[in-house]
Structures are given as C-alpha cells and as structure tokens.
C-alpha cells in the first residue's frame, strides 16, 4: 500500500504469515501522517476492530497508543456504539424476546416426551418470559465484553452484536454518530467477524461513500468460525482497492508447499516463500486410534522429529506447540478433565471456561493456588503480598475491630497455614473443601456465584429435585466435587503456558515447532472430520446435499482448519492423524500428493 495516500475502501487479501498486522499498522501510520492533525481538531478517530484483546494491545503498542487510533474487539466496539440508547435497546429486546417465546412455545407444544432438551426449553421460556415482563423497570442497560453479564439489566454477547448491526442498518441517527466519531473503520480478521455486522458496515459504506471509508483485512482460507461472512470476497465492490500479500514470511519452504497444496482445492491462491526462508521439515504420522496410550504415541513422534530435524528441542514439551481440535483433548492429556467437564456442559460458561475469565475459577487459580504455592515454598514475601491484596483479614476494618494488631496478623497467619495444610494433604481435596475453609476463616472474599454453595449456607439444599435445577447450578455443584489440584493444569492451559493450543485458538500465532493432532474420535461434533478430508470416511448425505447446493461441507471446514494449523510453523511441522484404518489412510494420503512417500510414517506403540 503506498505510503503517500490512504485508500478510502480496501480489502487486503493477506495469507498466512504475510505480516498482515504490520501492513495494518503501516496503513494506520500512513493515515495518521496524512490526516492526523485534521482528525485531532475534529475530535475524530480511526477505529480498528480486532478479534482478540491481545491483538488490540499489540496494535496500540506499535502505534505508541495514539488516541486518534481507537483499537477494540468487535464486542467493545459495538457496545461503545449502542450504549446509552436505552429506549432503543429496550424495544429491540421486547421484539426479540417475544419472537423467542413464540418459538419456544411452538417447540414445547410439538414435543411428545420429557427430555433434557424439553426441560431446558421450559427453563428458557420461564427465563425469557420473566425478562420480558421486567423490561420496563430497567432504566439503563449494562454490558461487559469480558464479564458474565448475568444481572437483570445486562445484555449478553450475542444480543450486543445483533443490536449493533440492526441499529446501523435501520437508525439514521446511529449511522451519523458512527461516521462522526470514526469516518474510517478498519476490520482485522474480517472473514471471521460476525456476518451481520460486516454486512451492516458494507451497507453503511455504500450509502455514505463520500463520508465513510471501510478497510477489511483478511484471508477467506482462514475463516474458521461459523458466524463469519462466507462470501465476503465476492461481496467486495469492483471499485475497491484489493492489494494482495503473497509472500509468506513465517513458514519454511516445505511448509509453504504443503499449505499451497491444501489450499489448491479451495481457491487456488498460492503463496511464495521469503528469499531467506529455510527449507524446513514436514512429516505425516499415522497412529491407530485404538492405541492404549496416545501420550506415548505423541512422545514417539517427538523423538522421531528429533531424528529427522536434528532439533533437540523437539524433546522438550515446553518447546513445541501441540494443536488440538477440542479443549477436552487438552483437559484429558493435562489432567484437568474432571474439573473441566461439568462446566463445559453449561452453555453460559463455555466461552469463559475456554478463555479463563470465569470469576469463580479465577478465585481458585489467581488467589488460592498462588497463596498455597508461596506458603509451600516458604516465600513469606509472596504470601504476605497475596494476603494484603486479597484478604479481608488484612483490611483496615479488620484491624480496627481487633484490639491488638499482632492478634489480627496471627489470625491471618493461622488461616493461611490451615489452607496450605489442607491443600497439601491429598490430591483428592476438592474445590468444595477449599471453599468451605476459606469461607469459615474469611481468608478471601467468596465470589458471589459461590455464595449458595458454601456448606452450611441456608441457600444450599440437598433435598431438591435435581431435574428442576438449571444447568448452571448442577454444573457448579459437580465442579465443586472435583479435585482442587486440577486447577494448576487448567490455569496453565487457559493462560497459554502449556504445550497445547486449539486449532481455532492459535490463528495469528506462530511457533518454531508445531505438532497438529487430528483425532476425530475426540472431536465431539460434526463440524470437522479429518477422516473425510483424507478420504478414509465416506461423505454423509448432508455433505453431498450441501456440495450440490453450493454450500460448505465438513470437508471444506476441515481443510481451512488444517491450513490454519499447518501455517503456524516457523521451522518444522508434525501432523499426527489418529485413525481406525491406518492402511487406508496411508493409501489416500499418498494419492493426495501432499507428501513424499518418505514423509508418511506409521507409529506403533
């Protein structure tokens, strides 16, 4: 993109490893140089919508936190747009809830038996009916892009996006305010940005072409979320600037040849290696799915990669990234499955569980666990710092109520020692036991959602009809029965400190050594199928019908996901495919011509 001008509308087609973020930052710098003074005088900014908070921080850092560049996630961006429009929000919710209630009543009447689904519909109907009845009593609505949003006046994530798109489409005042604040908006990862919002922005640009500019950065091959706009590249107006970035600066030559072959059947778009790129290494390992110890098989792959590459760091689990299809795979391998499963069954917890943002889990991972660890290693300074920061026992009110300061310190010290001793006694100590001890000693403030579960609390009932309870209550109850010791592995995983990452979650990241684990038996869904992609398993009737209708299939989705995972590698790549038909898989993979015969190996353990 020329530095001397800033195109008003553009769709930058940027493949994996093409330094898209650098191009985005360069575009913003060019804009700032050309128009920054004028925007500052008018109190305007250029908005950048990114997919993650980490991406926001990185872009802001590179731009020296210039206030005329406003970088935010999609949810934060939309909330800033609609917050305060309480009357409009209320009416939108009124119509939406009424439509949902009508549909739920239809489904309930149609149901012929009592099932888990029918009970959930009954609970949802009751909740939505109550919410609809209370709308007029809410003066203003709230929302947190990173919070749980469970209070009566709060909106959920999906509602915020839907409202933002609807208001931009339908309300002229909202359009004027959006343009006045940000005459230009750049959208990163546009292929995975909610389709309704993207369509609203495209519509706004068409209607206000002389006042509003829009820039989209993305790669359709890296569209891995279902709510993205699948035909975005076909919807770009002919007069837009469409610069392409074909050089892959990240991957070695061998990996680039592989991802080009993977991509060939989708859109034929190809990348070239940077002139200084190394050759690199790629191997495809076939593992029978009936092996008794998958971790042992993956260890054998590590050892084989050391032999192939001469890179001893393949032997260190901290020096390679293992990409898995589903979080349960990491939970099982890392040892926190018992803790993970009860909460994973609750829809309201699913996002927070994956991202590590559930408040009551952070209570254990960020307060109790660090305190116990500090006490066990004899780190008095760290122990004191944690207690001073989080404990009510060290508050000014607590000291005022105790005649002697030393007495209060002794109380806090005894509480710390009791908690540390409990958690050291056995790996079978539960979250419930830790919660009860903390509540009894008042060592930490109990998160609001755990209040009803403290043993002895009047709100805790043991003789209730379990089927009448919501999934949230049952999920928390089951979670509290699981071992507290598993919080360590869970925290390491969600904070990115383990060797595992999900296929979807590593988009935009890069690692020297990558191991892609492909295991349909652990996928827990129908969205992706490596067996189908590699020709081992027949396509379903739905797949065939979708292909005939020009719709995407599970093979299309899996191909894109494989492209994303393979393109994370900076040096060497190991693909590990678990299958019930090793002989058939080797035959079909060879026919694809993605690998040389010497690059396909079977692992027997």
Coordinates of C-alpha atoms in Angstrom, one line a residue:
X1 CA 0.0 0.0 0.0
X2 CA 1.5 3.4 -1.0
X3 CA 2.6 5.5 2.0
X4 CA 1.7 8.7 0.3
X5 CA -2.1 8.1 0.2
X6 CA -4.7 6.2 2.1
X7 CA -7.3 4.3 0.1
X8 CA -10.8 5.0 1.3
X9 CA -12.1 1.5 0.7
X10 CA -9.9 -1.6 0.6
X11 CA -10.0 -5.3 1.0
X12 CA -6.4 -6.5 1.7
X13 CA -6.1 -10.2 0.9
X14 CA -3.4 -11.5 3.2
X15 CA -2.5 -15.2 3.5
X16 CA -0.9 -16.8 6.5
X17 CA 2.4 -15.4 7.6
X18 CA 2.1 -12.4 5.3
X19 CA 2.7 -9.9 8.1
X20 CA -0.9 -8.6 7.9
X21 CA -0.6 -6.9 11.2
X22 CA 2.4 -5.0 10.0
X23 CA 0.5 -3.9 6.9
X24 CA -2.4 -2.8 9.0
X25 CA -0.1 -0.7 11.3
X26 CA 1.7 0.7 8.2
X27 CA -1.7 1.8 6.8
X28 CA -2.6 3.4 10.1
X29 CA 0.7 5.3 10.2
X30 CA 0.1 6.5 6.6
X31 CA -3.3 7.7 7.6
X32 CA -2.0 9.4 10.7
X33 CA 0.6 11.2 8.7
X34 CA -1.8 12.4 6.1
X35 CA -4.9 13.1 8.2
X36 CA -4.0 13.0 11.9
X37 CA -4.0 16.7 12.6
X38 CA -7.4 17.2 10.9
X39 CA -8.9 14.3 13.0
X40 CA -7.5 15.7 16.2
X41 CA -9.0 19.1 15.6
X42 CA -12.4 17.5 14.9
X43 CA -12.2 15.1 17.8
X44 CA -12.5 12.1 15.5
X45 CA -10.6 8.8 15.3
X46 CA -10.0 5.9 13.1
X47 CA -11.5 2.7 14.5
X48 CA -9.8 -0.7 14.3
X49 CA -11.8 -3.8 15.1
X50 CA -9.7 -6.8 16.0
X51 CA -10.5 -10.3 17.1
X52 CA -8.7 -10.5 20.4
X53 CA -7.6 -8.3 23.3
X54 CA -4.0 -9.4 22.6
X55 CA -4.2 -8.1 19.1
X56 CA -5.6 -4.8 20.4
X57 CA -2.7 -4.4 22.7
X58 CA -0.1 -5.3 20.0
X59 CA -1.5 -2.7 17.5
X60 CA -1.8 0.0 20.1
X61 CA 1.8 -0.6 21.3
X62 CA 3.1 -0.4 17.7
X63 CA 1.3 3.0 17.3
X64 CA 2.5 4.4 20.6
X65 CA -1.0 4.5 22.0
X66 CA -2.0 7.4 19.8
X67 CA -5.5 8.5 20.9
X68 CA -6.7 9.1 17.4
X69 CA -6.4 5.4 16.7
X70 CA -9.1 3.5 18.6
X71 CA -8.5 -0.2 18.7
X72 CA -11.0 -2.6 20.2
X73 CA -12.6 -6.0 19.9
X74 CA -15.8 -6.4 18.0
X75 CA -17.9 -6.5 21.2
X76 CA -16.2 -3.5 22.7
X77 CA -16.6 -1.5 19.5
X78 CA -20.3 -2.3 19.2
X79 CA -21.1 -1.6 22.8
X80 CA -19.5 1.8 22.6
X81 CA -21.7 2.5 19.7
X82 CA -25.0 1.5 21.2
X83 CA -24.6 2.1 25.0
X84 CA -26.9 4.8 26.3
X85 CA -29.6 4.1 23.7
X86 CA -31.7 2.5 26.4
X87 CA -35.1 3.1 24.8
X88 CA -33.9 1.5 21.5
X89 CA -32.3 -1.4 23.3
X90 CA -35.5 -2.0 25.3
X91 CA -37.7 -2.1 22.2
X92 CA -35.3 -4.4 20.4
X93 CA -35.3 -6.7 23.3
X94 CA -39.0 -6.6 23.5
X95 CA -39.4 -7.8 19.9
X96 CA -36.6 -10.3 20.2
X97 CA -37.9 -11.9 23.4
X98 CA -41.4 -12.0 22.1
X99 CA -40.2 -13.9 19.0
X100 CA -38.2 -16.3 21.1
X101 CA -41.1 -17.0 23.4
X102 CA -43.4 -17.7 20.4
X103 CA -40.9 -20.2 19.0
X104 CA -40.2 -21.9 22.4
X105 CA -44.0 -22.4 22.9
X106 CA -44.2 -23.9 19.4
X107 CA -41.4 -26.3 20.1
X108 CA -42.7 -27.3 23.6
X109 CA -46.2 -28.0 22.2
X110 CA -44.6 -30.1 19.5
X111 CA -42.5 -32.1 22.0
X112 CA -44.0 -35.6 22.7
X113 CA -41.9 -36.6 25.7
X114 CA -39.9 -35.1 28.6
X115 CA -36.2 -34.9 27.7
X116 CA -33.2 -32.8 28.7
X117 CA -33.9 -30.6 25.7
X118 CA -37.5 -30.1 26.6
X119 CA -36.7 -29.3 30.2
X120 CA -34.1 -26.7 29.0
X121 CA -36.7 -25.2 26.8
X122 CA -39.1 -24.9 29.7
X123 CA -36.4 -23.2 31.8
X124 CA -35.5 -20.9 28.9
X125 CA -39.2 -20.0 28.3
X126 CA -39.6 -19.1 32.0
X127 CA -36.4 -17.0 32.0
X128 CA -37.4 -15.1 28.8
X129 CA -40.9 -14.5 30.0
X130 CA -39.7 -13.1 33.3
X131 CA -37.2 -10.9 31.5
X132 CA -39.8 -9.6 29.0
X133 CA -42.1 -8.7 31.9
X134 CA -39.4 -6.7 33.7
X135 CA -38.0 -4.7 30.7
X136 CA -40.0 -1.6 31.6
X137 CA -38.4 -1.5 35.1
X138 CA -34.9 -1.3 33.7
X139 CA -33.7 2.3 33.4
X140 CA -30.3 1.6 31.8
X141 CA -28.7 -1.5 30.3
X142 CA -25.2 -2.7 31.1
X143 CA -22.7 -4.9 29.3
X144 CA -19.1 -6.1 29.8
X145 CA -17.2 -7.6 26.9
X146 CA -15.2 -9.8 29.3
X147 CA -17.8 -10.3 32.0
X148 CA -20.5 -12.9 32.8
X149 CA -23.4 -10.4 32.2
X150 CA -25.9 -12.2 34.3
X151 CA -27.6 -9.2 36.1
X152 CA -31.1 -8.2 35.3
X153 CA -30.0 -5.1 33.4
X154 CA -27.2 -6.7 31.4
X155 CA -27.0 -7.8 27.8
X156 CA -25.3 -10.9 26.5
X157 CA -22.6 -11.0 23.9
X158 CA -24.9 -12.2 21.0
X159 CA -27.5 -9.5 21.7
X160 CA -25.0 -6.7 21.6
X161 CA -23.7 -7.8 18.1
X162 CA -27.2 -8.3 16.8
X163 CA -28.4 -4.9 18.1
X164 CA -25.3 -3.1 16.7
X165 CA -25.9 -4.5 13.2
X166 CA -29.6 -3.8 13.4
X167 CA -29.2 -0.2 14.6
X168 CA -26.5 0.6 12.0
X169 CA -28.9 -0.7 9.3
X170 CA -32.1 0.9 10.5
X171 CA -31.3 4.1 12.5
X172 CA -30.1 7.1 10.7
X173 CA -29.0 8.8 14.0
X174 CA -26.8 5.8 14.8
X175 CA -25.3 6.0 11.3
X176 CA -24.5 9.7 11.7
X177 CA -23.0 9.2 15.1
X178 CA -20.8 6.3 14.0
X179 CA -19.5 8.3 11.0
X180 CA -19.0 11.4 13.0
X181 CA -16.9 9.6 15.6
X182 CA -15.0 7.3 13.1
X183 CA -15.1 8.3 9.5
X184 CA -12.9 5.3 8.7
X185 CA -13.0 1.8 10.2
X186 CA -10.5 -1.0 9.6
X187 CA -11.6 -4.6 10.4
X188 CA -8.9 -7.2 11.1
X189 CA -9.8 -10.9 10.5
X190 CA -12.8 -9.6 8.6
X191 CA -13.6 -13.1 7.3
X192 CA -14.4 -14.2 10.9
X193 CA -16.2 -11.1 12.0
X194 CA -19.9 -11.5 12.5
X195 CA -21.6 -11.5 9.1
X196 CA -24.5 -9.3 10.3
X197 CA -22.1 -6.6 11.4
X198 CA -19.9 -6.8 8.3
X199 CA -23.0 -6.5 6.1
X200 CA -24.1 -3.5 8.1
X201 CA -20.8 -1.8 7.6
X202 CA -20.7 -2.6 3.9
X203 CA -24.2 -1.2 3.6
X204 CA -23.2 1.9 5.5
X205 CA -20.2 2.4 3.2
X206 CA -22.4 2.1 0.1
X207 CA -24.9 4.6 1.5
X208 CA -22.3 7.1 2.8
X209 CA -19.5 6.6 0.3
X210 CA -18.3 10.2 0.4
X211 CA -18.3 10.4 4.2
X212 CA -17.3 6.9 5.4
X213 CA -14.4 4.7 4.5
X214 CA -14.0 1.0 5.3
X215 CA -11.0 -1.2 5.2
X216 CA -11.1 -5.0 5.5
X217 CA -8.1 -7.2 6.2
X218 CA -8.5 -11.0 5.9
X219 CA -8.0 -14.3 4.3
X220 CA -11.0 -16.4 3.3
X221 CA -9.0 -19.6 3.7
X222 CA -8.6 -18.8 7.4
X223 CA -12.3 -18.4 8.1
X224 CA -12.9 -20.9 10.9
X225 CA -15.9 -19.6 12.8
X226 CA -19.5 -20.3 11.6
X227 CA -20.8 -16.8 12.1
X228 CA -18.3 -15.2 9.6
X229 CA -19.4 -14.0 6.2
X230 CA -18.7 -16.9 3.9
X231 CA -19.0 -14.9 0.6
X232 CA -17.2 -11.8 1.8
X233 CA -14.7 -11.8 -1.0
X234 CA -17.5 -12.0 -3.6
X235 CA -19.3 -9.0 -2.0
X236 CA -16.4 -6.5 -2.3
X237 CA -17.4 -3.7 -4.8
X238 CA -15.4 -3.6 -8.0
X239 CA -14.1 -0.1 -7.4
X240 CA -12.4 -1.1 -4.1
X241 CA -8.6 -1.3 -3.8
X242 CA -7.7 -5.0 -3.4
X243 CA -4.0 -5.3 -2.6
X244 CA -2.7 -8.9 -2.2
X245 CA 0.2 -10.1 0.0
X246 CA 1.6 -13.3 -1.5
X247 CA 4.9 -13.6 0.4
X248 CA 4.9 -15.8 3.5
X249 CA 7.5 -14.5 5.9
X250 CA 6.8 -17.1 8.6
X251 CA 6.9 -20.6 7.2
X252 CA 9.8 -22.6 5.8
X253 CA 9.6 -23.6 2.1
X254 CA 8.4 -27.1 2.7
X255 CA 5.5 -26.0 4.8
X256 CA 4.6 -23.3 2.2
X257 CA 4.4 -26.0 -0.5
X258 CA 2.2 -28.1 1.8
X259 CA -0.3 -25.3 2.6
X260 CA -0.4 -24.3 -1.1
X261 CA -1.4 -27.9 -1.9
X262 CA -4.0 -27.9 0.9
X263 CA -5.4 -24.6 -0.4
X264 CA -5.4 -25.6 -4.1
X265 CA -8.9 -27.3 -4.0
X266 CA -10.4 -24.3 -2.2
X267 CA -9.5 -21.2 -4.2
X268 CA -6.2 -22.0 -5.9
X269 CA -4.5 -18.9 -4.3
X270 CA -0.8 -19.5 -3.7
X271 CA 2.0 -18.0 -1.6
X272 CA 5.7 -17.8 -2.2
X273 CA 8.5 -18.1 0.4
X274 CA 10.6 -15.2 1.6
X275 CA 14.0 -15.2 -0.1
X276 CA 15.8 -16.2 3.1
X277 CA 13.3 -18.9 4.2
X278 CA 14.9 -22.2 5.2
X279 CA 13.7 -25.5 3.6
X280 CA 12.2 -26.8 6.8
X281 CA 10.7 -30.3 7.6
X282 CA 7.2 -31.8 7.4
X283 CA 6.1 -35.3 8.4
X284 CA 2.7 -37.1 8.4
X285 CA 2.4 -39.7 11.2
X286 CA -0.4 -42.3 11.2
X287 CA -1.4 -43.6 14.6
X288 CA -4.1 -46.3 15.1
X289 CA -6.9 -44.8 17.1
X290 CA -7.1 -47.9 19.3
X291 CA -3.7 -47.4 20.9
X292 CA -3.9 -47.6 24.6
X293 CA -1.7 -44.6 25.3
X294 CA -1.9 -41.6 23.0
X295 CA 0.5 -39.6 25.0
X296 CA 3.1 -42.3 24.5
X297 CA 2.5 -42.2 20.7
X298 CA 3.0 -38.4 20.7
X299 CA 6.2 -38.9 22.6
X300 CA 7.4 -41.3 19.9
X301 CA 6.6 -38.6 17.3
X302 CA 8.7 -36.1 19.3
X303 CA 11.6 -38.5 19.3
X304 CA 11.2 -39.1 15.6
X305 CA 11.2 -35.4 14.8
X306 CA 14.4 -35.0 16.7
X307 CA 16.0 -37.6 14.4
X308 CA 14.5 -36.0 11.3
X309 CA 15.3 -32.4 12.0
X310 CA 18.3 -32.7 14.3
X311 CA 16.5 -30.2 16.6
X312 CA 16.9 -31.5 20.2
X313 CA 14.2 -29.0 21.4
X314 CA 11.6 -31.3 20.0
X315 CA 12.3 -33.4 23.0
X316 CA 11.2 -30.6 25.4
X317 CA 7.4 -30.4 25.8
X318 CA 7.8 -26.7 26.6
X319 CA 9.5 -26.0 23.2
X320 CA 6.8 -27.2 20.8
X321 CA 3.1 -26.4 20.4
X322 CA 0.6 -29.3 20.1
X323 CA -2.6 -28.2 18.4
X324 CA -5.8 -30.0 19.3
X325 CA -9.2 -29.9 17.8
X326 CA -11.2 -29.8 21.1
X327 CA -10.5 -28.5 24.6
X328 CA -11.4 -31.8 26.1
X329 CA -8.3 -33.3 24.4
X330 CA -6.1 -30.9 26.4
X331 CA -8.1 -31.5 29.6
X332 CA -7.6 -35.2 29.3
X333 CA -3.9 -35.0 28.4
X334 CA -3.1 -32.4 31.0
X335 CA -5.1 -33.9 33.8
X336 CA -8.0 -31.4 34.4
X337 CA -10.8 -33.3 32.7
X338 CA -12.8 -33.9 35.9
X339 CA -12.8 -30.2 36.6
X340 CA -13.5 -29.1 33.0
X341 CA -16.4 -31.4 32.1
X342 CA -19.1 -30.3 34.5
X343 CA -18.7 -26.6 33.5
X344 CA -18.2 -27.4 29.8
X345 CA -21.8 -28.8 29.7
X346 CA -23.2 -25.4 30.7
X347 CA -23.7 -23.1 27.7
X348 CA -23.3 -19.9 29.8
X349 CA -19.9 -21.0 30.9
X350 CA -18.5 -22.3 27.6
X351 CA -16.7 -19.1 26.4
X352 CA -15.4 -18.1 29.8
X353 CA -14.2 -21.6 30.5
X354 CA -12.1 -21.6 27.3
X355 CA -10.7 -18.1 27.9
X356 CA -10.1 -18.4 31.6
X357 CA -12.4 -15.5 32.5
X358 CA -14.9 -17.2 34.9
X359 CA -14.7 -15.3 38.1
X360 CA -15.1 -18.2 40.5
X361 CA -12.4 -20.2 38.7
X362 CA -10.0 -17.2 38.9
X363 CA -10.8 -17.2 42.6
X364 CA -9.1 -20.6 42.8
X365 CA -6.4 -20.0 40.1
X366 CA -5.3 -16.5 40.9
X367 CA -5.8 -16.3 44.7
X368 CA -5.9 -19.7 46.5
X369 CA -3.4 -21.6 44.3
X370 CA -0.6 -18.9 44.3
X371 CA -1.1 -18.5 48.1
X372 CA -0.8 -22.2 48.7
X373 CA 2.3 -22.4 46.4
X374 CA 4.0 -19.5 48.1
X375 CA 3.4 -21.0 51.5
X376 CA 4.7 -24.4 50.5
X377 CA 8.0 -23.0 49.1
X378 CA 8.4 -20.8 52.2
X379 CA 8.2 -17.5 50.3
X380 CA 7.0 -15.2 53.1
X381 CA 7.1 -12.1 50.9
X382 CA 4.8 -13.6 48.2
X383 CA 2.5 -14.9 50.9
X384 CA 2.2 -11.5 52.5
X385 CA 1.7 -9.8 49.2
X386 CA -1.2 -12.1 48.2
X387 CA -2.9 -11.8 51.6
X388 CA -2.6 -8.0 51.7
X389 CA -4.0 -7.7 48.2
X390 CA -7.0 -10.1 48.5
X391 CA -7.8 -10.9 52.2
X392 CA -10.5 -9.2 54.2
X393 CA -8.4 -10.2 57.3
X394 CA -5.9 -7.5 56.3
X395 CA -8.4 -4.7 55.7
X396 CA -8.4 -1.5 57.7
X397 CA -11.8 -2.5 59.1
X398 CA -10.4 -5.8 60.4
X399 CA -7.6 -4.1 62.2
X400 CA -9.9 -1.5 63.7
X401 CA -12.1 -4.3 65.2
X402 CA -9.1 -6.1 66.7
X403 CA -7.6 -4.6 69.9
X404 CA -4.0 -5.6 69.0
X405 CA -2.5 -5.6 65.5
X406 CA -0.5 -8.7 66.3
X407 CA -3.7 -10.6 67.1
X408 CA -5.1 -9.9 63.6
X409 CA -1.9 -10.9 62.0
X410 CA -1.9 -14.1 63.9
X411 CA -5.5 -14.8 62.7
X412 CA -4.4 -14.3 59.1
X413 CA -1.3 -16.4 59.5
X414 CA -3.3 -19.3 61.0
X415 CA -5.9 -19.1 58.1
X416 CA -3.0 -19.3 55.6
X417 CA -1.4 -22.2 57.3
X418 CA -4.7 -24.1 57.6
X419 CA -5.5 -23.6 53.9
X420 CA -2.0 -24.6 52.8
X421 CA -2.1 -27.7 55.0
X422 CA -5.4 -28.8 53.6
X423 CA -4.4 -28.5 50.0
X424 CA -1.1 -30.4 50.7
X425 CA -2.8 -33.4 52.4
X426 CA -4.0 -35.1 49.2
X427 CA -4.8 -34.7 45.5
X428 CA -8.4 -35.7 46.4
X429 CA -9.1 -32.4 48.3
X430 CA -12.0 -30.8 46.5
X431 CA -12.8 -27.3 45.4
X432 CA -15.7 -27.6 47.9
X433 CA -13.4 -28.3 50.8
X434 CA -11.2 -25.3 49.9
X435 CA -14.2 -23.1 49.5
X436 CA -15.6 -24.1 52.9
X437 CA -12.3 -23.5 54.7
X438 CA -11.8 -20.0 53.1
X439 CA -15.4 -19.1 53.9
X440 CA -15.0 -20.2 57.5
X441 CA -11.7 -18.3 58.0
X442 CA -12.7 -15.3 56.0
X443 CA -9.3 -15.5 54.3
X444 CA -10.6 -14.4 50.9
X445 CA -13.8 -12.8 49.7
X446 CA -16.1 -15.5 48.2
X447 CA -17.3 -14.8 44.7
X448 CA -20.9 -14.1 44.5
X449 CA -21.7 -17.1 42.4
X450 CA -20.3 -19.4 45.0
X451 CA -22.3 -18.0 47.9
X452 CA -25.1 -20.6 47.7
X453 CA -22.6 -23.5 47.7
X454 CA -20.8 -22.9 50.9
X455 CA -21.5 -25.8 53.2
X456 CA -23.9 -24.8 55.9
X457 CA -25.3 -21.8 53.9
X458 CA -29.0 -21.6 54.2
X459 CA -29.4 -21.4 50.5
X460 CA -27.8 -24.8 50.0
X461 CA -30.4 -27.5 49.6
X462 CA -29.7 -31.2 49.4
X463 CA -33.2 -32.5 49.1
X464 CA -34.3 -30.7 45.9
X465 CA -35.4 -32.2 42.6
X466 CA -32.2 -32.2 40.5
X467 CA -34.1 -32.2 37.2
X468 CA -35.8 -28.9 38.2
X469 CA -32.5 -27.1 38.6
X470 CA -30.8 -25.2 35.8
X471 CA -27.6 -26.4 34.2
X472 CA -25.6 -23.7 35.9
X473 CA -26.5 -24.9 39.4
X474 CA -25.8 -28.6 38.5
X475 CA -22.6 -27.7 36.7
X476 CA -21.2 -25.7 39.7
X477 CA -22.2 -28.4 42.1
X478 CA -20.4 -31.1 40.1
X479 CA -17.4 -28.9 39.6
X480 CA -17.0 -28.3 43.4
X481 CA -16.8 -32.1 43.9
X482 CA -13.7 -32.4 41.8
X483 CA -10.0 -32.2 42.9
X484 CA -8.7 -28.7 43.6
X485 CA -5.2 -29.9 42.4
X486 CA -6.5 -29.8 38.8
X487 CA -6.7 -26.0 38.9
X488 CA -3.0 -25.8 38.2
X489 CA -3.1 -27.6 34.9
X490 CA -6.3 -25.8 33.9
X491 CA -4.8 -22.4 34.6
X492 CA -1.6 -23.2 32.7
X493 CA -3.7 -24.2 29.7
X494 CA -6.0 -21.2 29.5
X495 CA -3.2 -18.8 30.2
X496 CA -1.2 -20.2 27.3
X497 CA 1.5 -21.7 29.5
X498 CA 1.1 -25.4 28.4
X499 CA 2.2 -27.1 25.2
X500 CA -1.4 -27.3 24.0
X501 CA -3.5 -24.9 21.9
X502 CA -6.6 -25.4 19.9
X503 CA -6.7 -25.4 16.1
X504 CA -9.0 -22.4 16.2
X505 CA -7.3 -20.5 19.0
X506 CA -3.8 -20.2 17.5
X507 CA -4.8 -18.3 14.4
X508 CA -2.4 -15.3 14.2
X509 CA 0.2 -17.0 16.4
X510 CA 3.4 -18.7 15.3
X511 CA 5.8 -21.3 16.8
X512 CA 9.1 -22.8 15.7
X513 CA 7.9 -26.4 16.2
X514 CA 4.2 -27.4 15.6
X515 CA 2.5 -30.8 16.2
X516 CA -1.0 -31.0 14.8
X517 CA -3.1 -33.7 16.5
X518 CA -6.0 -34.9 14.3
X519 CA -8.4 -37.2 16.1
X520 CA -12.0 -37.3 15.0
X521 CA -12.9 -39.7 17.9
X522 CA -12.2 -36.8 20.3
X523 CA -13.7 -34.1 18.2
X524 CA -17.2 -34.2 19.9
X525 CA -19.0 -32.8 16.9
X526 CA -19.9 -32.9 13.2
X527 CA -18.3 -29.6 12.2
X528 CA -14.9 -31.1 11.3
X529 CA -13.7 -34.5 10.0
X530 CA -10.1 -35.3 9.1
X531 CA -11.1 -38.8 8.1
X532 CA -13.4 -37.3 5.4
X533 CA -10.8 -34.8 4.3
X534 CA -8.2 -37.6 3.8
X535 CA -10.7 -39.9 2.1
X536 CA -10.9 -42.6 4.8
X537 CA -14.5 -42.0 5.6
X538 CA -17.5 -41.6 3.2
X539 CA -19.2 -38.2 3.0
X540 CA -22.6 -38.1 4.7
X541 CA -25.9 -37.4 2.9
X542 CA -25.8 -33.9 4.3
X543 CA -22.3 -33.2 2.9
X544 CA -23.4 -34.4 -0.5
X545 CA -26.5 -32.3 -0.5
X546 CA -24.6 -29.2 0.7
X547 CA -22.0 -29.7 -2.0
X548 CA -24.7 -29.9 -4.7
X549 CA -26.3 -26.8 -3.3
X550 CA -23.0 -24.9 -3.3
X551 CA -22.9 -24.8 0.4
X552 CA -19.8 -25.6 2.5
X553 CA -19.3 -29.1 3.9
X554 CA -17.4 -30.5 6.9
X555 CA -14.5 -31.3 4.5
X556 CA -14.4 -27.6 3.4
X557 CA -14.3 -26.5 7.1
X558 CA -11.6 -29.1 8.0
X559 CA -9.5 -28.1 5.0
X560 CA -9.5 -24.5 6.2
X561 CA -8.7 -25.5 9.7
X562 CA -5.8 -27.7 8.6
X563 CA -4.4 -24.8 6.6
X564 CA -4.5 -22.6 9.7
X565 CA -2.7 -25.1 11.9
X566 CA 0.0 -26.0 9.4
X567 CA 0.8 -22.4 8.6
X568 CA 1.7 -21.7 12.3
X569 CA 5.1 -23.5 11.8
X570 CA 8.3 -21.4 11.5
X571 CA 10.6 -24.4 11.2
X572 CA 9.2 -27.9 11.4
X573 CA 5.8 -29.5 11.3
X574 CA 4.5 -32.9 12.5
X575 CA 1.0 -33.9 11.5
X576 CA -0.4 -36.8 13.7
X577 CA -3.5 -38.5 12.4
X578 CA -5.4 -41.0 14.6
X579 CA -7.4 -43.4 12.6
X580 CA -9.2 -46.7 12.8
X581 CA -7.9 -47.5 9.3
X582 CA -4.2 -46.9 9.2
X583 CA -3.6 -48.8 5.9
X584 CA -6.5 -46.9 4.2
X585 CA -5.3 -43.6 5.5
X586 CA -1.7 -44.1 4.2
X587 CA -3.1 -45.0 0.8
X588 CA -5.4 -42.0 0.5
X589 CA -2.8 -39.5 1.8
X590 CA -0.3 -40.8 -0.7
X591 CA -2.8 -40.2 -3.5
X592 CA -3.3 -36.6 -2.5
X593 CA 0.4 -35.9 -3.4
X594 CA 0.7 -33.6 -0.4
X595 CA 3.6 -35.6 0.9
X596 CA 6.5 -37.6 -0.4
X597 CA 6.4 -41.3 0.4
X598 CA 9.3 -40.9 2.8
X599 CA 7.3 -38.2 4.7
X600 CA 4.4 -40.6 5.7
X601 CA 5.1 -42.9 8.6
X602 CA 3.1 -45.1 10.9
X603 CA 3.7 -45.0 14.6
X604 CA 3.2 -48.3 16.6
X605 CA 3.5 -48.2 20.4

